[in-house]
Amino acid sequence: MTTTSLERKFAIGVAGLSAWSWAIGARARRAGRRRREAEFSVMPRGDGTVVEVDQRRPANAAFGVVFFNGLGLPHEEWTGVRRYLPETAAHVGYNRPGHGLSSPRDGVTLEEHFEIVDELRDRYLDGLPVVLVGHSLGGHLAAAYAELRGGTGLSHVVMVDPTVTADLRARAGDSADAWTRQRLLMERVWAVAGLNVLRPLGSFGGHFSDEIRASLTQYHALPRTWATAYREYLAAHSYRPVRGLDMPLHVVTALKGTIAERHLASQQRLLALSERSRHHVYEDVDHMGVVADERCAKALAHLASPESRP
């Protein structure tokens, strides 16, 4: 067999594999959209856009919880926590613009993000005291919203291994920042090619049930997910730090997989945001396990209850 024929066969094989992986990715995207349309609702907004919502309000609701997602994650990340909320808890999980069924929008400001939360509260949690719970970048957004809105019907804030925007700015341009940007861009490339459906989820995947892992895989198969996450990551560098809260605060920190001393010190500084703050540290849990691990999910559900106010 000649070198030319070998090269031709190799090229045909690569092309076939690429077409196969693209088809698998396209199928996952279609299945994911059908799943979302069947399981979740959308909240229409005055500007013609919609926001994907997963909400529950029992007849005997005594308080409400708004969940803020981490970077590149859908509201399904809170499934385990929601399962352990008290029966008297109403809750709202939602996807920010450009994620899931939520309409994409370029250049969404913090105030526009918070207007969505105002609308969610008015529509689904009206009249209830509200607890704000956010993970990763969502942790910062929850605290920033609480600072801006003050005591308007808010109970307390739970920041779960939150992003510290001052640290993001300090790391801008260093190797960690470059790696994060590259990873988000490559995830988009893999999504276009369908390759991120073929490879297993990251280490956090093992924390979730098979159903949630399937949903996450379909969600991450969307190139738009990663394009939006990349824009959100860049925007987060310009978010000003939260200066202070006039309500109680829980900070939950996961140390596994981090430079523990540095990460702990950064998270401890957040305790100064409130005169009534409490720190909860998990040395044996990583950034995703802190919301997905059953033990942590139970603990977060308790912290989301008004009775846990520091």
JSON list of C-alpha atoms in Angstrom, two decimals, residues 61-294:
[
{"chain": "A", "resi": 61, "resn": "ALA", "atom": "CA", "xyz": [-44.87, 28.58, 51.88]},
{"chain": "A", "resi": 62, "resn": "ALA", "atom": "CA", "xyz": [-43.30, 30.56, 54.73]},
{"chain": "A", "resi": 63, "resn": "PHE", "atom": "CA", "xyz": [-40.16, 31.77, 52.94]},
{"chain": "A", "resi": 64, "resn": "GLY", "atom": "CA", "xyz": [-38.53, 31.70, 49.52]},
{"chain": "A", "resi": 65, "resn": "VAL", "atom": "CA", "xyz": [-35.08, 30.87, 48.17]},
{"chain": "A", "resi": 66, "resn": "VAL", "atom": "CA", "xyz": [-33.48, 32.25, 45.01]},
{"chain": "A", "resi": 67, "resn": "PHE", "atom": "CA", "xyz": [-30.57, 30.18, 43.66]},
{"chain": "A", "resi": 68, "resn": "PHE", "atom": "CA", "xyz": [-27.76, 31.79, 41.66]},
{"chain": "A", "resi": 69, "resn": "ASN", "atom": "CA", "xyz": [-25.80, 29.40, 39.40]},
{"chain": "A", "resi": 70, "resn": "GLY", "atom": "CA", "xyz": [-22.07, 29.06, 39.04]},
{"chain": "A", "resi": 71, "resn": "LEU", "atom": "CA", "xyz": [-20.22, 29.94, 35.84]},
{"chain": "A", "resi": 72, "resn": "GLY", "atom": "CA", "xyz": [-21.24, 27.68, 32.97]},
{"chain": "A", "resi": 73, "resn": "LEU", "atom": "CA", "xyz": [-23.75, 25.74, 35.09]},
{"chain": "A", "resi": 74, "resn": "PRO", "atom": "CA", "xyz": [-27.54, 25.42, 34.83]},
{"chain": "A", "resi": 75, "resn": "HIS", "atom": "CA", "xyz": [-30.01, 25.53, 37.70]},
{"chain": "A", "resi": 76, "resn": "GLU", "atom": "CA", "xyz": [-29.93, 21.72, 37.87]},
{"chain": "A", "resi": 77, "resn": "GLU", "atom": "CA", "xyz": [-26.79, 22.07, 39.99]},
{"chain": "A", "resi": 78, "resn": "TRP", "atom": "CA", "xyz": [-29.14, 22.88, 42.89]},
{"chain": "A", "resi": 79, "resn": "THR", "atom": "CA", "xyz": [-31.26, 19.72, 42.53]},
{"chain": "A", "resi": 80, "resn": "GLY", "atom": "CA", "xyz": [-29.77, 18.04, 45.59]},
{"chain": "A", "resi": 81, "resn": "VAL", "atom": "CA", "xyz": [-30.12, 21.13, 47.77]},
{"chain": "A", "resi": 82, "resn": "ARG", "atom": "CA", "xyz": [-33.73, 21.70, 46.72]},
{"chain": "A", "resi": 83, "resn": "ARG", "atom": "CA", "xyz": [-34.55, 18.12, 47.66]},
{"chain": "A", "resi": 84, "resn": "TYR", "atom": "CA", "xyz": [-33.72, 18.82, 51.31]},
{"chain": "A", "resi": 85, "resn": "LEU", "atom": "CA", "xyz": [-35.42, 22.19, 51.70]},
{"chain": "A", "resi": 86, "resn": "PRO", "atom": "CA", "xyz": [-38.23, 22.31, 54.28]},
{"chain": "A", "resi": 87, "resn": "GLU", "atom": "CA", "xyz": [-41.77, 21.72, 53.04]},
{"chain": "A", "resi": 88, "resn": "THR", "atom": "CA", "xyz": [-42.56, 25.37, 53.76]},
{"chain": "A", "resi": 89, "resn": "ALA", "atom": "CA", "xyz": [-39.88, 26.60, 51.33]},
{"chain": "A", "resi": 90, "resn": "ALA", "atom": "CA", "xyz": [-40.71, 28.13, 47.98]},
{"chain": "A", "resi": 91, "resn": "HIS", "atom": "CA", "xyz": [-37.76, 28.27, 45.60]},
{"chain": "A", "resi": 92, "resn": "VAL", "atom": "CA", "xyz": [-36.72, 29.67, 42.25]},
{"chain": "A", "resi": 93, "resn": "GLY", "atom": "CA", "xyz": [-33.80, 28.48, 40.15]},
{"chain": "A", "resi": 94, "resn": "TYR", "atom": "CA", "xyz": [-33.17, 30.19, 36.83]},
{"chain": "A", "resi": 95, "resn": "ASN", "atom": "CA", "xyz": [-30.70, 30.37, 33.98]},
{"chain": "A", "resi": 96, "resn": "ARG", "atom": "CA", "xyz": [-29.09, 33.69, 33.19]},
{"chain": "A", "resi": 97, "resn": "PRO", "atom": "CA", "xyz": [-29.45, 35.16, 29.66]},
{"chain": "A", "resi": 98, "resn": "GLY", "atom": "CA", "xyz": [-27.81, 32.94, 27.05]},
{"chain": "A", "resi": 99, "resn": "HIS", "atom": "CA", "xyz": [-28.04, 29.76, 29.13]},
{"chain": "A", "resi": 100, "resn": "GLY", "atom": "CA", "xyz": [-30.52, 26.96, 28.47]},
{"chain": "A", "resi": 101, "resn": "LEU", "atom": "CA", "xyz": [-33.88, 28.30, 27.27]},
{"chain": "A", "resi": 102, "resn": "SER", "atom": "CA", "xyz": [-33.11, 31.84, 28.44]},
{"chain": "A", "resi": 103, "resn": "SER", "atom": "CA", "xyz": [-32.86, 34.31, 25.58]},
{"chain": "A", "resi": 104, "resn": "PRO", "atom": "CA", "xyz": [-29.30, 35.37, 24.71]},
{"chain": "A", "resi": 105, "resn": "ARG", "atom": "CA", "xyz": [-28.34, 39.00, 25.25]},
{"chain": "A", "resi": 106, "resn": "ASP", "atom": "CA", "xyz": [-25.00, 40.68, 24.67]},
{"chain": "A", "resi": 107, "resn": "GLY", "atom": "CA", "xyz": [-23.36, 42.84, 27.29]},
{"chain": "A", "resi": 108, "resn": "VAL", "atom": "CA", "xyz": [-25.75, 42.17, 30.18]},
{"chain": "A", "resi": 109, "resn": "THR", "atom": "CA", "xyz": [-24.93, 44.52, 33.06]},
{"chain": "A", "resi": 110, "resn": "LEU", "atom": "CA", "xyz": [-25.20, 43.69, 36.75]},
{"chain": "A", "resi": 111, "resn": "GLU", "atom": "CA", "xyz": [-28.26, 45.91, 37.04]},
{"chain": "A", "resi": 112, "resn": "GLU", "atom": "CA", "xyz": [-29.93, 43.99, 34.20]},
{"chain": "A", "resi": 113, "resn": "HIS", "atom": "CA", "xyz": [-29.11, 40.70, 35.95]},
{"chain": "A", "resi": 114, "resn": "PHE", "atom": "CA", "xyz": [-30.68, 42.06, 39.12]},
{"chain": "A", "resi": 115, "resn": "GLU", "atom": "CA", "xyz": [-33.80, 43.28, 37.30]},
{"chain": "A", "resi": 116, "resn": "ILE", "atom": "CA", "xyz": [-34.38, 39.64, 36.32]},
{"chain": "A", "resi": 117, "resn": "VAL", "atom": "CA", "xyz": [-34.12, 38.60, 39.97]},
{"chain": "A", "resi": 118, "resn": "ASP", "atom": "CA", "xyz": [-36.59, 41.36, 40.92]},
{"chain": "A", "resi": 119, "resn": "GLU", "atom": "CA", "xyz": [-39.05, 39.99, 38.37]},
{"chain": "A", "resi": 120, "resn": "LEU", "atom": "CA", "xyz": [-38.56, 36.42, 39.60]},
{"chain": "A", "resi": 121, "resn": "ARG", "atom": "CA", "xyz": [-39.26, 37.49, 43.17]},
{"chain": "A", "resi": 122, "resn": "ASP", "atom": "CA", "xyz": [-42.35, 39.49, 42.18]},
{"chain": "A", "resi": 123, "resn": "ARG", "atom": "CA", "xyz": [-43.78, 36.66, 40.09]},
{"chain": "A", "resi": 124, "resn": "TYR", "atom": "CA", "xyz": [-42.99, 33.60, 42.20]},
{"chain": "A", "resi": 125, "resn": "LEU", "atom": "CA", "xyz": [-42.07, 34.71, 45.73]},
{"chain": "A", "resi": 126, "resn": "ASP", "atom": "CA", "xyz": [-44.19, 37.80, 46.29]},
{"chain": "A", "resi": 127, "resn": "GLY", "atom": "CA", "xyz": [-44.84, 38.47, 49.97]},
{"chain": "A", "resi": 128, "resn": "LEU", "atom": "CA", "xyz": [-42.26, 36.00, 51.27]},
{"chain": "A", "resi": 129, "resn": "PRO", "atom": "CA", "xyz": [-38.97, 36.72, 53.04]},
{"chain": "A", "resi": 130, "resn": "VAL", "atom": "CA", "xyz": [-36.25, 35.61, 50.63]},
{"chain": "A", "resi": 131, "resn": "VAL", "atom": "CA", "xyz": [-32.92, 33.85, 51.17]},
{"chain": "A", "resi": 132, "resn": "LEU", "atom": "CA", "xyz": [-30.27, 34.30, 48.45]},
{"chain": "A", "resi": 133, "resn": "VAL", "atom": "CA", "xyz": [-28.02, 31.29, 47.78]},
{"chain": "A", "resi": 134, "resn": "GLY", "atom": "CA", "xyz": [-25.24, 31.48, 45.20]},
{"chain": "A", "resi": 135, "resn": "HIS", "atom": "CA", "xyz": [-22.39, 29.19, 44.12]},
{"chain": "A", "resi": 136, "resn": "SER", "atom": "CA", "xyz": [-19.08, 30.32, 42.61]},
{"chain": "A", "resi": 137, "resn": "LEU", "atom": "CA", "xyz": [-19.78, 33.40, 40.44]},
{"chain": "A", "resi": 138, "resn": "GLY", "atom": "CA", "xyz": [-23.37, 33.10, 41.62]},
{"chain": "A", "resi": 139, "resn": "GLY", "atom": "CA", "xyz": [-22.13, 33.62, 45.17]},
{"chain": "A", "resi": 140, "resn": "HIS", "atom": "CA", "xyz": [-20.81, 37.04, 44.25]},
{"chain": "A", "resi": 141, "resn": "LEU", "atom": "CA", "xyz": [-24.00, 37.88, 42.34]},
{"chain": "A", "resi": 142, "resn": "ALA", "atom": "CA", "xyz": [-26.16, 36.91, 45.33]},
{"chain": "A", "resi": 143, "resn": "ALA", "atom": "CA", "xyz": [-24.18, 39.14, 47.70]},
{"chain": "A", "resi": 144, "resn": "ALA", "atom": "CA", "xyz": [-24.02, 42.02, 45.21]},
{"chain": "A", "resi": 145, "resn": "TYR", "atom": "CA", "xyz": [-27.79, 41.85, 44.75]},
{"chain": "A", "resi": 146, "resn": "ALA", "atom": "CA", "xyz": [-28.31, 41.82, 48.52]},
{"chain": "A", "resi": 147, "resn": "GLU", "atom": "CA", "xyz": [-26.06, 44.85, 48.95]},
{"chain": "A", "resi": 148, "resn": "LEU", "atom": "CA", "xyz": [-27.88, 46.80, 46.23]},
{"chain": "A", "resi": 149, "resn": "ARG", "atom": "CA", "xyz": [-31.41, 45.92, 47.36]},
{"chain": "A", "resi": 150, "resn": "GLY", "atom": "CA", "xyz": [-30.68, 46.18, 51.08]},
{"chain": "A", "resi": 151, "resn": "GLY", "atom": "CA", "xyz": [-33.32, 44.94, 53.48]},
{"chain": "A", "resi": 152, "resn": "THR", "atom": "CA", "xyz": [-36.17, 44.85, 50.99]},
{"chain": "A", "resi": 153, "resn": "GLY", "atom": "CA", "xyz": [-37.72, 41.54, 52.02]},
{"chain": "A", "resi": 154, "resn": "LEU", "atom": "CA", "xyz": [-34.41, 39.67, 52.22]},
{"chain": "A", "resi": 155, "resn": "SER", "atom": "CA", "xyz": [-33.60, 37.28, 55.07]},
{"chain": "A", "resi": 156, "resn": "HIS", "atom": "CA", "xyz": [-29.93, 36.41, 54.61]},
{"chain": "A", "resi": 157, "resn": "VAL", "atom": "CA", "xyz": [-27.28, 35.36, 52.09]},
{"chain": "A", "resi": 158, "resn": "VAL", "atom": "CA", "xyz": [-25.45, 32.05, 51.61]},
{"chain": "A", "resi": 159, "resn": "MET", "atom": "CA", "xyz": [-22.26, 32.35, 49.52]},
{"chain": "A", "resi": 160, "resn": "VAL", "atom": "CA", "xyz": [-21.09, 28.87, 48.47]},
{"chain": "A", "resi": 161, "resn": "ASP", "atom": "CA", "xyz": [-17.39, 28.75, 47.58]},
{"chain": "A", "resi": 162, "resn": "PRO", "atom": "CA", "xyz": [-17.92, 32.15, 45.96]},
{"chain": "A", "resi": 163, "resn": "THR", "atom": "CA", "xyz": [-15.81, 33.87, 43.36]},
{"chain": "A", "resi": 164, "resn": "VAL", "atom": "CA", "xyz": [-13.88, 36.77, 44.86]},
{"chain": "A", "resi": 165, "resn": "THR", "atom": "CA", "xyz": [-13.75, 39.42, 42.16]},
{"chain": "A", "resi": 166, "resn": "ALA", "atom": "CA", "xyz": [-10.75, 41.15, 43.73]},
{"chain": "A", "resi": 167, "resn": "ASP", "atom": "CA", "xyz": [-8.81, 37.91, 43.26]},
{"chain": "A", "resi": 168, "resn": "LEU", "atom": "CA", "xyz": [-9.91, 37.74, 39.62]},
{"chain": "A", "resi": 169, "resn": "ARG", "atom": "CA", "xyz": [-8.54, 41.21, 38.96]},
{"chain": "A", "resi": 170, "resn": "ALA", "atom": "CA", "xyz": [-5.32, 40.44, 40.80]},
{"chain": "A", "resi": 171, "resn": "ARG", "atom": "CA", "xyz": [-4.80, 37.30, 38.68]},
{"chain": "A", "resi": 172, "resn": "ALA", "atom": "CA", "xyz": [-5.65, 38.95, 35.36]},
{"chain": "A", "resi": 173, "resn": "GLY", "atom": "CA", "xyz": [-3.06, 37.89, 32.81]},
{"chain": "A", "resi": 174, "resn": "ASP", "atom": "CA", "xyz": [-1.37, 35.25, 34.97]},
{"chain": "A", "resi": 175, "resn": "SER", "atom": "CA", "xyz": [-1.22, 31.54, 34.14]},
{"chain": "A", "resi": 176, "resn": "ALA", "atom": "CA", "xyz": [-4.42, 30.66, 36.05]},
{"chain": "A", "resi": 177, "resn": "ASP", "atom": "CA", "xyz": [-6.37, 33.36, 34.24]},
{"chain": "A", "resi": 178, "resn": "ALA", "atom": "CA", "xyz": [-4.97, 32.30, 30.86]},
{"chain": "A", "resi": 179, "resn": "TRP", "atom": "CA", "xyz": [-5.81, 28.66, 31.59]},
{"chain": "A", "resi": 180, "resn": "THR", "atom": "CA", "xyz": [-9.42, 29.52, 32.49]},
{"chain": "A", "resi": 181, "resn": "ARG", "atom": "CA", "xyz": [-9.90, 31.55, 29.31]},
{"chain": "A", "resi": 182, "resn": "GLN", "atom": "CA", "xyz": [-8.34, 28.82, 27.19]},
{"chain": "A", "resi": 183, "resn": "ARG", "atom": "CA", "xyz": [-10.49, 26.13, 28.80]},
{"chain": "A", "resi": 184, "resn": "LEU", "atom": "CA", "xyz": [-13.71, 28.06, 28.18]},
{"chain": "A", "resi": 185, "resn": "LEU", "atom": "CA", "xyz": [-12.75, 28.65, 24.54]},
{"chain": "A", "resi": 186, "resn": "MET", "atom": "CA", "xyz": [-11.77, 25.02, 24.02]},
{"chain": "A", "resi": 187, "resn": "GLU", "atom": "CA", "xyz": [-15.02, 23.81, 25.60]},
{"chain": "A", "resi": 188, "resn": "ARG", "atom": "CA", "xyz": [-16.85, 25.81, 22.94]},
{"chain": "A", "resi": 189, "resn": "VAL", "atom": "CA", "xyz": [-14.76, 24.20, 20.20]},
{"chain": "A", "resi": 190, "resn": "TRP", "atom": "CA", "xyz": [-15.44, 20.74, 21.64]},
{"chain": "A", "resi": 191, "resn": "ALA", "atom": "CA", "xyz": [-19.15, 21.56, 21.84]},
{"chain": "A", "resi": 192, "resn": "VAL", "atom": "CA", "xyz": [-19.24, 22.55, 18.16]},
{"chain": "A", "resi": 193, "resn": "ALA", "atom": "CA", "xyz": [-17.46, 19.30, 17.26]},
{"chain": "A", "resi": 194, "resn": "GLY", "atom": "CA", "xyz": [-19.58, 17.17, 19.59]},
{"chain": "A", "resi": 195, "resn": "LEU", "atom": "CA", "xyz": [-16.48, 15.96, 21.42]},
{"chain": "A", "resi": 196, "resn": "ASN", "atom": "CA", "xyz": [-17.60, 17.04, 24.88]},
{"chain": "A", "resi": 197, "resn": "VAL", "atom": "CA", "xyz": [-20.48, 14.57, 24.62]},
{"chain": "A", "resi": 198, "resn": "LEU", "atom": "CA", "xyz": [-18.06, 11.72, 23.96]},
{"chain": "A", "resi": 199, "resn": "ARG", "atom": "CA", "xyz": [-15.67, 12.50, 26.78]},
{"chain": "A", "resi": 200, "resn": "PRO", "atom": "CA", "xyz": [-16.76, 12.08, 30.42]},
{"chain": "A", "resi": 201, "resn": "LEU", "atom": "CA", "xyz": [-17.72, 15.07, 32.53]},
{"chain": "A", "resi": 202, "resn": "GLY", "atom": "CA", "xyz": [-15.12, 16.60, 34.78]},
{"chain": "A", "resi": 203, "resn": "SER", "atom": "CA", "xyz": [-14.45, 15.24, 38.24]},
{"chain": "A", "resi": 204, "resn": "PHE", "atom": "CA", "xyz": [-17.64, 16.88, 39.54]},
{"chain": "A", "resi": 205, "resn": "GLY", "atom": "CA", "xyz": [-19.78, 14.61, 37.38]},
{"chain": "A", "resi": 206, "resn": "GLY", "atom": "CA", "xyz": [-19.53, 11.76, 39.85]},
{"chain": "A", "resi": 207, "resn": "HIS", "atom": "CA", "xyz": [-21.35, 13.80, 42.48]},
{"chain": "A", "resi": 208, "resn": "PHE", "atom": "CA", "xyz": [-24.59, 13.91, 40.51]},
{"chain": "A", "resi": 209, "resn": "SER", "atom": "CA", "xyz": [-27.25, 11.32, 39.70]},
{"chain": "A", "resi": 210, "resn": "ASP", "atom": "CA", "xyz": [-27.37, 9.75, 36.25]},
{"chain": "A", "resi": 211, "resn": "GLU", "atom": "CA", "xyz": [-30.31, 11.97, 35.31]},
{"chain": "A", "resi": 212, "resn": "ILE", "atom": "CA", "xyz": [-28.54, 15.18, 36.26]},
{"chain": "A", "resi": 213, "resn": "ARG", "atom": "CA", "xyz": [-25.32, 14.07, 34.56]},
{"chain": "A", "resi": 214, "resn": "ALA", "atom": "CA", "xyz": [-27.27, 13.47, 31.35]},
{"chain": "A", "resi": 215, "resn": "SER", "atom": "CA", "xyz": [-28.84, 16.91, 31.61]},
{"chain": "A", "resi": 216, "resn": "LEU", "atom": "CA", "xyz": [-25.46, 18.54, 32.23]},
{"chain": "A", "resi": 217, "resn": "THR", "atom": "CA", "xyz": [-23.95, 16.73, 29.24]},
{"chain": "A", "resi": 218, "resn": "GLN", "atom": "CA", "xyz": [-26.71, 17.99, 26.95]},
{"chain": "A", "resi": 219, "resn": "TYR", "atom": "CA", "xyz": [-26.40, 21.49, 28.39]},
{"chain": "A", "resi": 220, "resn": "HIS", "atom": "CA", "xyz": [-22.64, 21.57, 27.87]},
{"chain": "A", "resi": 221, "resn": "ALA", "atom": "CA", "xyz": [-23.08, 20.30, 24.29]},
{"chain": "A", "resi": 222, "resn": "LEU", "atom": "CA", "xyz": [-24.41, 23.76, 23.38]},
{"chain": "A", "resi": 223, "resn": "PRO", "atom": "CA", "xyz": [-21.66, 26.04, 22.02]},
{"chain": "A", "resi": 224, "resn": "ARG", "atom": "CA", "xyz": [-23.73, 29.00, 23.24]},
{"chain": "A", "resi": 225, "resn": "THR", "atom": "CA", "xyz": [-23.27, 27.81, 26.82]},
{"chain": "A", "resi": 226, "resn": "TRP", "atom": "CA", "xyz": [-19.52, 28.30, 26.60]},
{"chain": "A", "resi": 227, "resn": "ALA", "atom": "CA", "xyz": [-19.65, 31.52, 24.60]},
{"chain": "A", "resi": 228, "resn": "THR", "atom": "CA", "xyz": [-21.90, 33.01, 27.29]},
{"chain": "A", "resi": 229, "resn": "ALA", "atom": "CA", "xyz": [-19.72, 31.65, 30.11]},
{"chain": "A", "resi": 230, "resn": "TYR", "atom": "CA", "xyz": [-16.64, 33.21, 28.49]},
{"chain": "A", "resi": 231, "resn": "ARG", "atom": "CA", "xyz": [-18.34, 36.61, 28.31]},
{"chain": "A", "resi": 232, "resn": "GLU", "atom": "CA", "xyz": [-19.50, 36.29, 31.92]},
{"chain": "A", "resi": 233, "resn": "TYR", "atom": "CA", "xyz": [-15.98, 35.41, 33.04]},
{"chain": "A", "resi": 234, "resn": "LEU", "atom": "CA", "xyz": [-14.54, 38.49, 31.35]},
{"chain": "A", "resi": 235, "resn": "ALA", "atom": "CA", "xyz": [-17.32, 40.69, 32.75]},
{"chain": "A", "resi": 236, "resn": "ALA", "atom": "CA", "xyz": [-16.70, 39.41, 36.29]},
{"chain": "A", "resi": 237, "resn": "HIS", "atom": "CA", "xyz": [-13.25, 41.06, 36.25]},
{"chain": "A", "resi": 238, "resn": "SER", "atom": "CA", "xyz": [-14.99, 44.43, 36.22]},
{"chain": "A", "resi": 239, "resn": "TYR", "atom": "CA", "xyz": [-17.52, 43.67, 38.96]},
{"chain": "A", "resi": 240, "resn": "ARG", "atom": "CA", "xyz": [-16.78, 45.80, 41.97]},
{"chain": "A", "resi": 241, "resn": "PRO", "atom": "CA", "xyz": [-16.30, 43.99, 45.28]},
{"chain": "A", "resi": 242, "resn": "VAL", "atom": "CA", "xyz": [-19.23, 43.83, 47.68]},
{"chain": "A", "resi": 243, "resn": "ARG", "atom": "CA", "xyz": [-18.51, 46.34, 50.43]},
{"chain": "A", "resi": 244, "resn": "GLY", "atom": "CA", "xyz": [-21.02, 45.37, 53.11]},
{"chain": "A", "resi": 245, "resn": "LEU", "atom": "CA", "xyz": [-24.33, 43.69, 53.88]},
{"chain": "A", "resi": 246, "resn": "ASP", "atom": "CA", "xyz": [-26.94, 44.75, 56.40]},
{"chain": "A", "resi": 247, "resn": "MET", "atom": "CA", "xyz": [-28.14, 41.19, 56.83]},
{"chain": "A", "resi": 248, "resn": "PRO", "atom": "CA", "xyz": [-26.70, 37.86, 58.08]},
{"chain": "A", "resi": 249, "resn": "LEU", "atom": "CA", "xyz": [-24.24, 35.96, 55.92]},
{"chain": "A", "resi": 250, "resn": "HIS", "atom": "CA", "xyz": [-23.04, 32.36, 55.64]},
{"chain": "A", "resi": 251, "resn": "VAL", "atom": "CA", "xyz": [-19.81, 31.68, 53.72]},
{"chain": "A", "resi": 252, "resn": "VAL", "atom": "CA", "xyz": [-19.26, 28.04, 52.73]},
{"chain": "A", "resi": 253, "resn": "THR", "atom": "CA", "xyz": [-15.75, 27.12, 51.57]},
{"chain": "A", "resi": 254, "resn": "ALA", "atom": "CA", "xyz": [-14.44, 23.99, 49.83]},
{"chain": "A", "resi": 255, "resn": "LEU", "atom": "CA", "xyz": [-10.69, 23.41, 50.09]},
{"chain": "A", "resi": 256, "resn": "LYS", "atom": "CA", "xyz": [-10.09, 20.19, 48.16]},
{"chain": "A", "resi": 257, "resn": "GLY", "atom": "CA", "xyz": [-8.26, 20.86, 44.89]},
{"chain": "A", "resi": 258, "resn": "THR", "atom": "CA", "xyz": [-7.14, 24.34, 45.94]},
{"chain": "A", "resi": 259, "resn": "ILE", "atom": "CA", "xyz": [-4.04, 25.91, 47.46]},
{"chain": "A", "resi": 260, "resn": "ALA", "atom": "CA", "xyz": [-5.78, 25.59, 50.80]},
{"chain": "A", "resi": 261, "resn": "GLU", "atom": "CA", "xyz": [-4.05, 28.35, 52.77]},
{"chain": "A", "resi": 262, "resn": "ARG", "atom": "CA", "xyz": [-4.53, 30.94, 50.01]},
{"chain": "A", "resi": 263, "resn": "HIS", "atom": "CA", "xyz": [-8.12, 29.98, 49.24]},
{"chain": "A", "resi": 264, "resn": "LEU", "atom": "CA", "xyz": [-9.10, 29.88, 52.91]},
{"chain": "A", "resi": 265, "resn": "ALA", "atom": "CA", "xyz": [-7.62, 33.33, 53.53]},
{"chain": "A", "resi": 266, "resn": "SER", "atom": "CA", "xyz": [-9.47, 34.78, 50.55]},
{"chain": "A", "resi": 267, "resn": "GLN", "atom": "CA", "xyz": [-12.80, 33.31, 51.66]},
{"chain": "A", "resi": 268, "resn": "GLN", "atom": "CA", "xyz": [-12.30, 34.40, 55.28]},
{"chain": "A", "resi": 269, "resn": "ARG", "atom": "CA", "xyz": [-12.07, 38.02, 54.19]},
{"chain": "A", "resi": 270, "resn": "LEU", "atom": "CA", "xyz": [-15.68, 37.79, 53.05]},
{"chain": "A", "resi": 271, "resn": "LEU", "atom": "CA", "xyz": [-16.82, 37.35, 56.65]},
{"chain": "A", "resi": 272, "resn": "ALA", "atom": "CA", "xyz": [-16.19, 41.06, 57.18]},
{"chain": "A", "resi": 273, "resn": "LEU", "atom": "CA", "xyz": [-19.07, 41.86, 54.82]},
{"chain": "A", "resi": 274, "resn": "SER", "atom": "CA", "xyz": [-21.59, 41.35, 57.60]},
{"chain": "A", "resi": 275, "resn": "GLU", "atom": "CA", "xyz": [-21.58, 41.88, 61.35]},
{"chain": "A", "resi": 276, "resn": "ARG", "atom": "CA", "xyz": [-23.50, 38.61, 61.58]},
{"chain": "A", "resi": 277, "resn": "SER", "atom": "CA", "xyz": [-21.47, 36.13, 59.57]},
{"chain": "A", "resi": 278, "resn": "ARG", "atom": "CA", "xyz": [-20.49, 32.50, 59.96]},
{"chain": "A", "resi": 279, "resn": "HIS", "atom": "CA", "xyz": [-17.90, 30.38, 58.14]},
{"chain": "A", "resi": 280, "resn": "HIS", "atom": "CA", "xyz": [-18.37, 26.72, 57.17]},
{"chain": "A", "resi": 281, "resn": "VAL", "atom": "CA", "xyz": [-15.26, 24.97, 55.85]},
{"chain": "A", "resi": 282, "resn": "TYR", "atom": "CA", "xyz": [-15.09, 21.60, 54.08]},
{"chain": "A", "resi": 283, "resn": "GLU", "atom": "CA", "xyz": [-11.54, 20.34, 53.73]},
{"chain": "A", "resi": 284, "resn": "ASP", "atom": "CA", "xyz": [-12.48, 17.10, 51.95]},
{"chain": "A", "resi": 285, "resn": "VAL", "atom": "CA", "xyz": [-14.88, 18.51, 49.33]},
{"chain": "A", "resi": 286, "resn": "ASP", "atom": "CA", "xyz": [-14.09, 20.26, 46.03]},
{"chain": "A", "resi": 287, "resn": "HIS", "atom": "CA", "xyz": [-15.72, 23.21, 44.29]},
{"chain": "A", "resi": 288, "resn": "MET", "atom": "CA", "xyz": [-18.55, 21.18, 42.74]},
{"chain": "A", "resi": 289, "resn": "GLY", "atom": "CA", "xyz": [-18.91, 18.65, 45.53]},
{"chain": "A", "resi": 290, "resn": "VAL", "atom": "CA", "xyz": [-19.86, 21.45, 47.89]},
{"chain": "A", "resi": 291, "resn": "VAL", "atom": "CA", "xyz": [-23.25, 21.73, 46.14]},
{"chain": "A", "resi": 292, "resn": "ALA", "atom": "CA", "xyz": [-23.63, 18.20, 44.77]},
{"chain": "A", "resi": 293, "resn": "ASP", "atom": "CA", "xyz": [-22.39, 15.94, 47.57]},
{"chain": "A", "resi": 294, "resn": "GLU", "atom": "CA", "xyz": [-25.40, 14.71, 49.57]}
]
